[in-house]
mmCIF file of C-alpha atoms and ligand atoms in Angstrom:
data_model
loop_
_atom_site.group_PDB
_atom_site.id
_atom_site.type_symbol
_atom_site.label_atom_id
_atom_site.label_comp_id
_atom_site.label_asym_id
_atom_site.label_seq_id
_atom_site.Cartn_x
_atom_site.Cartn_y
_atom_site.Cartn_z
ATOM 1 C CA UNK A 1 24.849 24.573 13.520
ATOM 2 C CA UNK A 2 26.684 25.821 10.036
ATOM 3 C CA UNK A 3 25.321 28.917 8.915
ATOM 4 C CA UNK A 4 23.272 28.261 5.600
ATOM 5 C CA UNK A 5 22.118 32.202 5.630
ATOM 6 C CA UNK A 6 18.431 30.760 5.221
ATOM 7 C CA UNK A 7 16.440 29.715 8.370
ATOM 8 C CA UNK A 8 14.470 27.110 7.060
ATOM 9 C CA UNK A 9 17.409 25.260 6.298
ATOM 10 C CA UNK A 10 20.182 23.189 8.406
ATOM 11 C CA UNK A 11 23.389 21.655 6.705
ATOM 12 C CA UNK A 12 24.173 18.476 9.036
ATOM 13 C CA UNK A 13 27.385 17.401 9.394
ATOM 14 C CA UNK A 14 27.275 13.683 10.311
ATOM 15 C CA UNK A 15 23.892 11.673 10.453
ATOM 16 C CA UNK A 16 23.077 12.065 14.242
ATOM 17 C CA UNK A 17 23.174 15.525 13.882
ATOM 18 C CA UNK A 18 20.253 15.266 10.834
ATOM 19 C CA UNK A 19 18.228 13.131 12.932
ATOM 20 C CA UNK A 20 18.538 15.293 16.031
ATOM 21 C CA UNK A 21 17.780 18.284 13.880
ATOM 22 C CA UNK A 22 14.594 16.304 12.106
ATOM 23 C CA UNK A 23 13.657 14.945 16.055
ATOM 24 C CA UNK A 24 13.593 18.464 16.913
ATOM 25 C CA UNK A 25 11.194 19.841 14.199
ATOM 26 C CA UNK A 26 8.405 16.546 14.177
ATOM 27 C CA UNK A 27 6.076 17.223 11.303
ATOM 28 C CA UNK A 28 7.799 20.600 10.100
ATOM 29 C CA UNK A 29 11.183 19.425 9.508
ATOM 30 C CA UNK A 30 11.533 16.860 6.265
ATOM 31 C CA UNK A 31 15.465 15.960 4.469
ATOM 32 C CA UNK A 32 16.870 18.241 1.966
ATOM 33 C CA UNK A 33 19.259 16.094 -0.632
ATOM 34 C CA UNK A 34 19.809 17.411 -3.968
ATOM 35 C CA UNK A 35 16.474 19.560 -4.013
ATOM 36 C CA UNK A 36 15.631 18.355 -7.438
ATOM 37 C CA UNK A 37 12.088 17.123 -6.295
ATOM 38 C CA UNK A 38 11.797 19.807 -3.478
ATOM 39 C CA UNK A 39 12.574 22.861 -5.905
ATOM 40 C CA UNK A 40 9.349 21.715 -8.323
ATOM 41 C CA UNK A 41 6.913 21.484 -5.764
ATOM 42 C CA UNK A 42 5.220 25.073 -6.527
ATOM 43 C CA UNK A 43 4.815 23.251 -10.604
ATOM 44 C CA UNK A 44 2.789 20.485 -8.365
ATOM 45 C CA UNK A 45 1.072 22.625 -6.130
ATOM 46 C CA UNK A 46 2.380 21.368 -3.186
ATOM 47 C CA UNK A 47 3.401 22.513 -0.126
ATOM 48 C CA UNK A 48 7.023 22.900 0.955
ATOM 49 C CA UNK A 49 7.824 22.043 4.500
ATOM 50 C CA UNK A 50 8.261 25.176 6.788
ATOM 51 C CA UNK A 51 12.441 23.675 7.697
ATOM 52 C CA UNK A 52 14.785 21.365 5.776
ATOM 53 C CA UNK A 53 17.773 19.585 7.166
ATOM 54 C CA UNK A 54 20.325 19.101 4.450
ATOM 55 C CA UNK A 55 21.651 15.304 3.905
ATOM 56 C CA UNK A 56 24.042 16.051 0.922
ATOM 57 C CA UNK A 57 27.160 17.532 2.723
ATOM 58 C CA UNK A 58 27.554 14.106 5.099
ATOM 59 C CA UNK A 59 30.392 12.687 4.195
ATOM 60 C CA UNK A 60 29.157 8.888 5.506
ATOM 61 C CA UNK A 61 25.680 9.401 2.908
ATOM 62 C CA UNK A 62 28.291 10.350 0.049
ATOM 63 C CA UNK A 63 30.595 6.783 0.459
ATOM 64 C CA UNK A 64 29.918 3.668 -1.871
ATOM 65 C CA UNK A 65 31.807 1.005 -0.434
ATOM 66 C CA UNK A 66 32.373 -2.036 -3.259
ATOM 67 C CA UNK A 67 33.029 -5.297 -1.427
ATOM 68 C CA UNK A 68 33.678 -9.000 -2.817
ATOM 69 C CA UNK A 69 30.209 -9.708 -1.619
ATOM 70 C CA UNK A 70 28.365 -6.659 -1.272
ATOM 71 C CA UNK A 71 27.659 -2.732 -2.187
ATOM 72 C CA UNK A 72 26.542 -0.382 -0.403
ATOM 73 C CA UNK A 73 25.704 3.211 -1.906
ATOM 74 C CA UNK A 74 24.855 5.640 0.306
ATOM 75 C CA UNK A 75 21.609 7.877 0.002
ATOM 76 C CA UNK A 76 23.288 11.152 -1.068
ATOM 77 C CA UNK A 77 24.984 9.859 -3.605
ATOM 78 C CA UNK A 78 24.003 11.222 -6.982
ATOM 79 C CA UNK A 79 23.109 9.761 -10.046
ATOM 80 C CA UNK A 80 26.074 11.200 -11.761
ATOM 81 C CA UNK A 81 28.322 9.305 -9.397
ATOM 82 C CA UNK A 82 26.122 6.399 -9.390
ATOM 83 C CA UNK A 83 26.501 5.838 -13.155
ATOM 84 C CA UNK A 84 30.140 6.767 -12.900
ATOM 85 C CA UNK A 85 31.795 4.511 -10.134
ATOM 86 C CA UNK A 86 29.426 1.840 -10.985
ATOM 87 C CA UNK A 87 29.838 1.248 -14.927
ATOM 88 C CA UNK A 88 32.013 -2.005 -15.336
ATOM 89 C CA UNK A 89 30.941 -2.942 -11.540
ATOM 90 C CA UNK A 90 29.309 -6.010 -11.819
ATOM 91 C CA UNK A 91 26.524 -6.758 -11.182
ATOM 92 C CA UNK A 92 25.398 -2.928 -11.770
ATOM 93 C CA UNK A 93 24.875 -2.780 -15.379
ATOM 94 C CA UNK A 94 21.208 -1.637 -15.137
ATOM 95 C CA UNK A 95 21.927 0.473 -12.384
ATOM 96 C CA UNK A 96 24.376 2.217 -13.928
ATOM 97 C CA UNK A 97 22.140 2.710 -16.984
ATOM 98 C CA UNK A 98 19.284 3.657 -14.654
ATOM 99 C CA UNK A 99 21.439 6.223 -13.239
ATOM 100 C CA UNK A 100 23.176 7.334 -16.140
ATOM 101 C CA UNK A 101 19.921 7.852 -18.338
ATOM 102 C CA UNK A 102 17.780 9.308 -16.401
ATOM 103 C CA UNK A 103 16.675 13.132 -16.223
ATOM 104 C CA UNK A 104 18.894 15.205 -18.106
ATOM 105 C CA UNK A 105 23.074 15.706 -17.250
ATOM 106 C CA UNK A 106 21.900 18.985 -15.070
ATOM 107 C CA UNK A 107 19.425 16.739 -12.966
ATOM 108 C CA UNK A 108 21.767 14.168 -12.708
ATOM 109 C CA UNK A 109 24.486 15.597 -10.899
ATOM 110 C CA UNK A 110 21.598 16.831 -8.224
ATOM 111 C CA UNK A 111 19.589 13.900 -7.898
ATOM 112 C CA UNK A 112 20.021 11.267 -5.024
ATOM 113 C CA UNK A 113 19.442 8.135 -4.371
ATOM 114 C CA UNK A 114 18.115 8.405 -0.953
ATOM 115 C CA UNK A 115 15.836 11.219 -2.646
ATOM 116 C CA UNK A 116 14.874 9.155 -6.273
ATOM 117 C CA UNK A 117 13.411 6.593 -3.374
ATOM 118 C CA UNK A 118 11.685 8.762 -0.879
ATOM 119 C CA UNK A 119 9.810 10.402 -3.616
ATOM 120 C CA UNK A 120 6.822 8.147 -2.811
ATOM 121 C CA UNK A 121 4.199 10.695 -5.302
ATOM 122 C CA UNK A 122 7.108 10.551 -8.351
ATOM 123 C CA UNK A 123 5.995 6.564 -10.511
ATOM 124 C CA UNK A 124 8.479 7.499 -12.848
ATOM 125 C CA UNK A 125 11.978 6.705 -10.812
ATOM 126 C CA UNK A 126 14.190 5.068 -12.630
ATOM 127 C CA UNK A 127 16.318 4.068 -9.654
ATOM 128 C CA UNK A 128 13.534 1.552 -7.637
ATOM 129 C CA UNK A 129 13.146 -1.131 -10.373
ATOM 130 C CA UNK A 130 17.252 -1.363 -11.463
ATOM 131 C CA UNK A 131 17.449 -1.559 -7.440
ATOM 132 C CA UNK A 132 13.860 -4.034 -7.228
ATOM 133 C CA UNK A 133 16.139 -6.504 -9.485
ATOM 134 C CA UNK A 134 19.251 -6.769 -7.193
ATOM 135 C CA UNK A 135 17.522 -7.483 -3.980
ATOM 136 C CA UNK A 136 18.593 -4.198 -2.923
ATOM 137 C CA UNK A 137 17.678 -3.246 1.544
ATOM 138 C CA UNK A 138 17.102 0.163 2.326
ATOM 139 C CA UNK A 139 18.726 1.242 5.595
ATOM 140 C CA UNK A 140 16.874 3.350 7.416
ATOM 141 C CA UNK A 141 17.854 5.561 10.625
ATOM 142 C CA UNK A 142 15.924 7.303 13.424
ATOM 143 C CA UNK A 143 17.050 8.745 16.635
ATOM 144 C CA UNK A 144 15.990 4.728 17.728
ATOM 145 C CA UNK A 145 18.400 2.999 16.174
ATOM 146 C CA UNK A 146 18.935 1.635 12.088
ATOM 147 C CA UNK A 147 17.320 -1.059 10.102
ATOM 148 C CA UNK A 148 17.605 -2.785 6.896
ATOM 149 C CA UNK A 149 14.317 -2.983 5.068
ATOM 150 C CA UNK A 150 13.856 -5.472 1.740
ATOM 151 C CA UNK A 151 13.148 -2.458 -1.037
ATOM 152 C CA UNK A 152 10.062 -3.433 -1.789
ATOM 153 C CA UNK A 153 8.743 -3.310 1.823
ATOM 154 C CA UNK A 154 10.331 0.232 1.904
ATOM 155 C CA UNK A 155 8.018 1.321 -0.944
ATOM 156 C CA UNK A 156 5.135 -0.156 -0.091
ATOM 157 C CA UNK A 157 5.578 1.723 3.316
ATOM 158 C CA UNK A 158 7.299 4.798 2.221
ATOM 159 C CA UNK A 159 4.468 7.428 2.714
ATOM 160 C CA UNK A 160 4.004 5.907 6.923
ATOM 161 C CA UNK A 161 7.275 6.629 8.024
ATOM 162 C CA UNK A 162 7.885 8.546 10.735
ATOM 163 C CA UNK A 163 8.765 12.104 9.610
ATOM 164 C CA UNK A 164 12.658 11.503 11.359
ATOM 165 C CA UNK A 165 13.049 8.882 9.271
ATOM 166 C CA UNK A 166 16.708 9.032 7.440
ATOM 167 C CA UNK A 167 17.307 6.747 4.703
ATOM 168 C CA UNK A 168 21.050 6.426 4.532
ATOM 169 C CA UNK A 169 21.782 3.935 1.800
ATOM 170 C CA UNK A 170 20.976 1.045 0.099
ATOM 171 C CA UNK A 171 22.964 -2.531 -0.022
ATOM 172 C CA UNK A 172 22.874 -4.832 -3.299
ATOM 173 C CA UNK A 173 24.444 -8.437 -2.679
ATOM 174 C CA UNK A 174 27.184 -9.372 -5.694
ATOM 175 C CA UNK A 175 24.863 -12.162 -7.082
ATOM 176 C CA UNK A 176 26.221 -13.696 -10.697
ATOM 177 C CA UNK A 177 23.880 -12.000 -12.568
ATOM 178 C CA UNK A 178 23.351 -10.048 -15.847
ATOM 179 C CA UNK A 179 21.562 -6.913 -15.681
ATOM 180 C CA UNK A 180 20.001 -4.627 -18.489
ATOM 181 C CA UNK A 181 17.619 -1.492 -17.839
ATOM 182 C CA UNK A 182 15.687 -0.282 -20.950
ATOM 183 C CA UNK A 183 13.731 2.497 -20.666
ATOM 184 C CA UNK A 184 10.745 4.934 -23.438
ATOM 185 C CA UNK A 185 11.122 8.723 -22.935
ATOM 186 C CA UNK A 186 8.679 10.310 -25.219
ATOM 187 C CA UNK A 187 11.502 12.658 -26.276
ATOM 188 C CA UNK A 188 14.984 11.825 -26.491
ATOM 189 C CA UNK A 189 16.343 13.034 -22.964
ATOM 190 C CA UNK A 190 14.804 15.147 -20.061
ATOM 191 C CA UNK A 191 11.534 14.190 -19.673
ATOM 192 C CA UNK A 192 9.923 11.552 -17.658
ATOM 193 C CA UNK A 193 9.828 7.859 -18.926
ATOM 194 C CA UNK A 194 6.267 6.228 -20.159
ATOM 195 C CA UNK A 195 7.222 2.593 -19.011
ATOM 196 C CA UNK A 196 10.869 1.404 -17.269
ATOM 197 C CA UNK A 197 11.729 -2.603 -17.251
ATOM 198 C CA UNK A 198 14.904 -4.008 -15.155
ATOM 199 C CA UNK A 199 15.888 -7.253 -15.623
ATOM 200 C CA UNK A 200 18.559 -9.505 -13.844
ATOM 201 C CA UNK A 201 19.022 -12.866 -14.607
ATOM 202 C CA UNK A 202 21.260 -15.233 -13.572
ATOM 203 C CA UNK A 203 22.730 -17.866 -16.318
ATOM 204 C CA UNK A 204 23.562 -22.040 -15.813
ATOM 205 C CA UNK A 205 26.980 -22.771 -17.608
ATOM 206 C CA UNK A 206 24.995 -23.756 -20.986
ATOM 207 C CA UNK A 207 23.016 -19.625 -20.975
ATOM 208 C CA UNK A 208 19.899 -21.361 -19.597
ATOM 209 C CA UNK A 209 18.150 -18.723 -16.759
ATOM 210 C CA UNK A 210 18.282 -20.439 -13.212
ATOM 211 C CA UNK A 211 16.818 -17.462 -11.633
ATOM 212 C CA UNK A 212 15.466 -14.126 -12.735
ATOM 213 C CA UNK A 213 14.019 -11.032 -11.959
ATOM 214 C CA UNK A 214 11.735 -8.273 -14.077
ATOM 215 C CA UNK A 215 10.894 -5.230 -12.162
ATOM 216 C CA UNK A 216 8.548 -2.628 -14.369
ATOM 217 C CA UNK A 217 8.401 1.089 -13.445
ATOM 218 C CA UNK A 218 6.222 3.994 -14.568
ATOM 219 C CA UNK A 219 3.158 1.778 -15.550
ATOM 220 C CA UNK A 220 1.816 1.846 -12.435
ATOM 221 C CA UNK A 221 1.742 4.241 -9.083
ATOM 222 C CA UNK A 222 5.341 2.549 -7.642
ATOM 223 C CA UNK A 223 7.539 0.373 -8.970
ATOM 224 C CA UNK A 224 7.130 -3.597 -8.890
ATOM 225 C CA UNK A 225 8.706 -7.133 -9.685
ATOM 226 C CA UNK A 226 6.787 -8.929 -12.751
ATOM 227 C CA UNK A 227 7.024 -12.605 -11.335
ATOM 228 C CA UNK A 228 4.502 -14.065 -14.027
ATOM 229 C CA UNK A 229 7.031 -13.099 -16.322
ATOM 230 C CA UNK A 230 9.746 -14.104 -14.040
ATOM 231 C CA UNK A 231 8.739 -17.465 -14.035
ATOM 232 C CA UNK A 232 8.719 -18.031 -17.331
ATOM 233 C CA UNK A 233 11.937 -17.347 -18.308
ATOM 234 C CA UNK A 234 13.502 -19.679 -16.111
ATOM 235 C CA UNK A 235 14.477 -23.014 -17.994
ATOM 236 C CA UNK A 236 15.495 -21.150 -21.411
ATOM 237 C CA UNK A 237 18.121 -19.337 -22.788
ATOM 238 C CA UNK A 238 17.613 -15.695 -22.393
ATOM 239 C CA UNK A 239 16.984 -14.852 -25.986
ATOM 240 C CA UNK A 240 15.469 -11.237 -26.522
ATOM 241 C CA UNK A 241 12.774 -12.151 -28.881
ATOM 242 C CA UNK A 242 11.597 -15.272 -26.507
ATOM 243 C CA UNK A 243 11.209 -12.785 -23.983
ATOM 244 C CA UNK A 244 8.888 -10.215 -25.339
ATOM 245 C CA UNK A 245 7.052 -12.641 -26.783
ATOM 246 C CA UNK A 246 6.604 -14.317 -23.006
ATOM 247 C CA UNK A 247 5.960 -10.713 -21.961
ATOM 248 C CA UNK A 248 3.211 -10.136 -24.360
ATOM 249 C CA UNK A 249 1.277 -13.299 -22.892
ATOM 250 C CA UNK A 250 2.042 -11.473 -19.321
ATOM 251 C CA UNK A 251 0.687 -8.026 -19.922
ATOM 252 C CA UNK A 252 -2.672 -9.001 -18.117
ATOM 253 C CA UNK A 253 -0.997 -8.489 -14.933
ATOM 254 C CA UNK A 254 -1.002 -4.589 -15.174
ATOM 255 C CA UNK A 255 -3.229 -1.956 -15.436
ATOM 256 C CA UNK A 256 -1.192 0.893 -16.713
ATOM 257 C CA UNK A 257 -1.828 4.728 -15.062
ATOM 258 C CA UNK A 258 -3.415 7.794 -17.344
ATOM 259 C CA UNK A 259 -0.890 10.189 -17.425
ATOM 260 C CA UNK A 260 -0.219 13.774 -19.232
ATOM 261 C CA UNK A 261 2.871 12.094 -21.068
ATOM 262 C CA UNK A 262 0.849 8.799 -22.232
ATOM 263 C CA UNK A 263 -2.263 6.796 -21.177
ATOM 264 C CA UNK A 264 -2.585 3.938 -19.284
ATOM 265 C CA UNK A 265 -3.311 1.416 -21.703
ATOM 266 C CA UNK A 266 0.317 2.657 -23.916
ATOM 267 C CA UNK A 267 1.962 2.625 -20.945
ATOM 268 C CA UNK A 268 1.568 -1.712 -20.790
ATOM 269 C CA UNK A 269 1.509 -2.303 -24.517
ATOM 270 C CA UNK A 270 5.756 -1.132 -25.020
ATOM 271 C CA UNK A 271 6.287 -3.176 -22.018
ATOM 272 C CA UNK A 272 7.291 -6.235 -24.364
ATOM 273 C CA UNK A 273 9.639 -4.253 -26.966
ATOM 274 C CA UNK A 274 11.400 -2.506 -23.535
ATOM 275 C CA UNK A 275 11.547 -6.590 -22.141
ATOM 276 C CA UNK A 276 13.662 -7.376 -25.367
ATOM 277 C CA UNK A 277 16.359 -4.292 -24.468
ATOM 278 C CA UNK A 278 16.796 -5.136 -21.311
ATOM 279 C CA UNK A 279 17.676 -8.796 -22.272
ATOM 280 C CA UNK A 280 19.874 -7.247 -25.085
ATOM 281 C CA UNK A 281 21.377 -4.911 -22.754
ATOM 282 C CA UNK A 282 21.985 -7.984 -20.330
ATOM 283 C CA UNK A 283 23.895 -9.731 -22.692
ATOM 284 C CA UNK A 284 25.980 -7.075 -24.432
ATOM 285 C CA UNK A 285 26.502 -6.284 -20.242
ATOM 286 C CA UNK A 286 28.866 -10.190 -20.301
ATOM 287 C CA UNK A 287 30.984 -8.992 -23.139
HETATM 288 C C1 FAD B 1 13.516 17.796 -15.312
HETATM 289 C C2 FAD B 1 13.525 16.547 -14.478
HETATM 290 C C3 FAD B 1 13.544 15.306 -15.113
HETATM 291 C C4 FAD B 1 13.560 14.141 -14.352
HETATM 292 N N1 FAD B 1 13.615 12.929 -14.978
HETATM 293 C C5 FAD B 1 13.750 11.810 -14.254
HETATM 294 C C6 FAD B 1 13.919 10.537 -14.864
HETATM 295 O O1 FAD B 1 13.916 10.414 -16.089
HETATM 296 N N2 FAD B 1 14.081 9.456 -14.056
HETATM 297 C C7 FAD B 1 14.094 9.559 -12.697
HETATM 298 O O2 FAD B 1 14.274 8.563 -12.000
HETATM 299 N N3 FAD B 1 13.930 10.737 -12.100
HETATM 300 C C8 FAD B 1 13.750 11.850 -12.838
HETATM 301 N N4 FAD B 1 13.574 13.032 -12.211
HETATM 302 C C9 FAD B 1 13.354 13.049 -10.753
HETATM 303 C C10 FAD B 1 14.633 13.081 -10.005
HETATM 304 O O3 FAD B 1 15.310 11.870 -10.150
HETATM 305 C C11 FAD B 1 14.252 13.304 -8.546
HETATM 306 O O4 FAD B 1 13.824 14.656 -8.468
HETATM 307 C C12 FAD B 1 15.424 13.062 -7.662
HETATM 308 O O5 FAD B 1 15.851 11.741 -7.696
HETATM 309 C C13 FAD B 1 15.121 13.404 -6.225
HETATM 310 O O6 FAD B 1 16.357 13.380 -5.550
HETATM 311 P P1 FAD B 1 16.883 14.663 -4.776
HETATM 312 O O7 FAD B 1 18.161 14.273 -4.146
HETATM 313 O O8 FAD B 1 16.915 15.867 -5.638
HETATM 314 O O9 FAD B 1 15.724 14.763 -3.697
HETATM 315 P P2 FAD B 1 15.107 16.059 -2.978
HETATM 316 O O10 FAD B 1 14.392 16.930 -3.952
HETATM 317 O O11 FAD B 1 16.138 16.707 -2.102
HETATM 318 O O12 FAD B 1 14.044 15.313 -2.021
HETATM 319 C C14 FAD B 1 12.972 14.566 -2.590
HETATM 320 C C15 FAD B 1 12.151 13.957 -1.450
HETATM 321 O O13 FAD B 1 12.904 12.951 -0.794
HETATM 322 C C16 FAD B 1 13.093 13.247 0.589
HETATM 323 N N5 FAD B 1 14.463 12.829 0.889
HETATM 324 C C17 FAD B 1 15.601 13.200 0.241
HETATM 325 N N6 FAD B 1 16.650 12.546 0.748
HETATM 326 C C18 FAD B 1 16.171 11.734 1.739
HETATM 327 C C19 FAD B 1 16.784 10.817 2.643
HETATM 328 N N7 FAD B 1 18.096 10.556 2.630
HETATM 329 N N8 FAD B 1 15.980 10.174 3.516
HETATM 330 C C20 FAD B 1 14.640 10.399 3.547
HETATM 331 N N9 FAD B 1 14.014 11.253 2.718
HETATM 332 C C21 FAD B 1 14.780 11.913 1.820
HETATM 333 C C22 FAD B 1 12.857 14.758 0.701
HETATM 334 O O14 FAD B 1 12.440 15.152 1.996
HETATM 335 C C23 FAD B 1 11.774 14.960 -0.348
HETATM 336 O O15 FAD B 1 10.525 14.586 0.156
HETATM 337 C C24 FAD B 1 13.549 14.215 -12.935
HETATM 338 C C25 FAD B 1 13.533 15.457 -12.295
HETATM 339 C C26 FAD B 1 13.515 16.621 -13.051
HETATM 340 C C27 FAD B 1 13.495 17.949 -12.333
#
């Protein structure tokens, strides 16, 4: 065991040795990535856990492996490298945006993916709808073995896992699509976003969308997929205006969360303006 000069804290070395370490401590022991969520707990009046085992040092979480067909980024991967290695990486446009804008430069080169995910109490991620878009699985590992979960299984059942539950990456298949992430901070950079739309669309020959996806974050508790508005842009070209003006027709299908940075109902109304960025930012994406 590396000497971290702090008991309630292991550094693992390879990813057995993190789940034999979290196997060992049950309910006590929880993963320690970049801390970023961790450190703030005391602001939120929660409870640390009595032992960490650090993920960030594993070489095999820190990898992302770009294939012909697929990614795969593992879970201590920041958000610094994320937006680096990934800008011009098709199609990760809105990931890399996702990554690149969010938090503040500090933050960024902290944050993980594996932790931006397993922060099941934290609706603001800006990670979960650029992933929601690309179809992305969550692999997950326990002493038992390793699964791939769809993403939006993984955060509609992130709170139930068991406590030696690892995530250790995330795989995105290279569909031919055009991806835009547009984001409202209140202030310019650093604080949380009000309302977070992802968009990926994928384009016939003549521009018309064959196939899209709108994933909204920040409105509500988690992160979801819009499909009402999803529908409707299939069978047009994706022009920016069209689409907030399909989105405004759409808004009925949220009910936005009261928050300290904005209320609920503000939260859904820029949901249409942040529609038309993402479909500008989709299209600047294929120049
Ligand atoms: C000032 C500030 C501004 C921020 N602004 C934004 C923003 O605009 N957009 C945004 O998306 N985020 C924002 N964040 C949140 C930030 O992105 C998260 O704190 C961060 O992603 C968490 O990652 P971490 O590696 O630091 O996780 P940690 O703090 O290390 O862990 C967070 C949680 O995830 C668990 N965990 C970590 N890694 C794993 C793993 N591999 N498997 C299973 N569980 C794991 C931990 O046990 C813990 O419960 C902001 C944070 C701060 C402090």
């Amino acid at each position: 065991m590396p000497a971290t000069g702090d008991d309630r804290l292991f550094m693992a070395g390879t990813v057995a040795d993190a789940l034999a370490a979290l196997a060992e401590r049950g309910s006590e022991g929880a993963p320690f990535a970049g801390g970023t969520w961790i450190m703030r707990a005391p602001i939120r009046r929660e409870a640390q856990a009595p032992f960490y085992v650090g993920v960030g040092r594993i070489p095999e979480l820190n990898a992302i492996d770009v294939a012909a067909d697929r990614i795969h980024i593992g879970a201590s991967v920041t958000h610094a490298r994320l937006a680096a290695q990934l800008a011009g990486v098709a199609p990760c446009h809105g990931l890399a945006t996702a990554a690149g804008s969010a938090a503040n430069p500090a933050i960024r080169e902290m944050a993980t993916v594996g932790g931006n995910l397993s922060t099941s109490d934290f609706s603001a991620a800006d990670l979960p709808p650029a992933l929601l878009c690309l179809d992305a699985e969550v692999e997950l590992a326990t002493t038992g073995g390793r699964e791939n979960l769809p993403l939006e299984r993984f955060l509609a059942t992130r709170r139930d896992l068991d406590p030696g539950t690892l995530v250790t990456g995330v795989t995105i298949l290279r569909r031919p699509v055009l991806t835009g992430h547009a984001r409202l901070p209140l202030r310019k950079a650093g604080d949380y976003p009000v309302a977070i739309v992802s968009l990926a669309v994928q384009l016939n020959q003549n521009g018309v969308v064959e196939d899209g996806r709108v994933a909204v974050g920040s409105v509500e508790s988690s992160a979801r997929r819009w499909p009402g508005l999803e529908r409707k842009l299939v069978g047009h070209p994706l022009d920016p205006r069209q689409a907030e003006a399909l989105a405004e027709a759409e808004l009925g299908a949220f009910t936005g969360r009261d928050g300290v940075e904005a209320p609920g109902w503000y939260r859904v109304q820029v949901l249409p303006a942040l529609v038309r960025r993402a479909a500008q930012a989709a299209l600047r994406s294929r120049s």
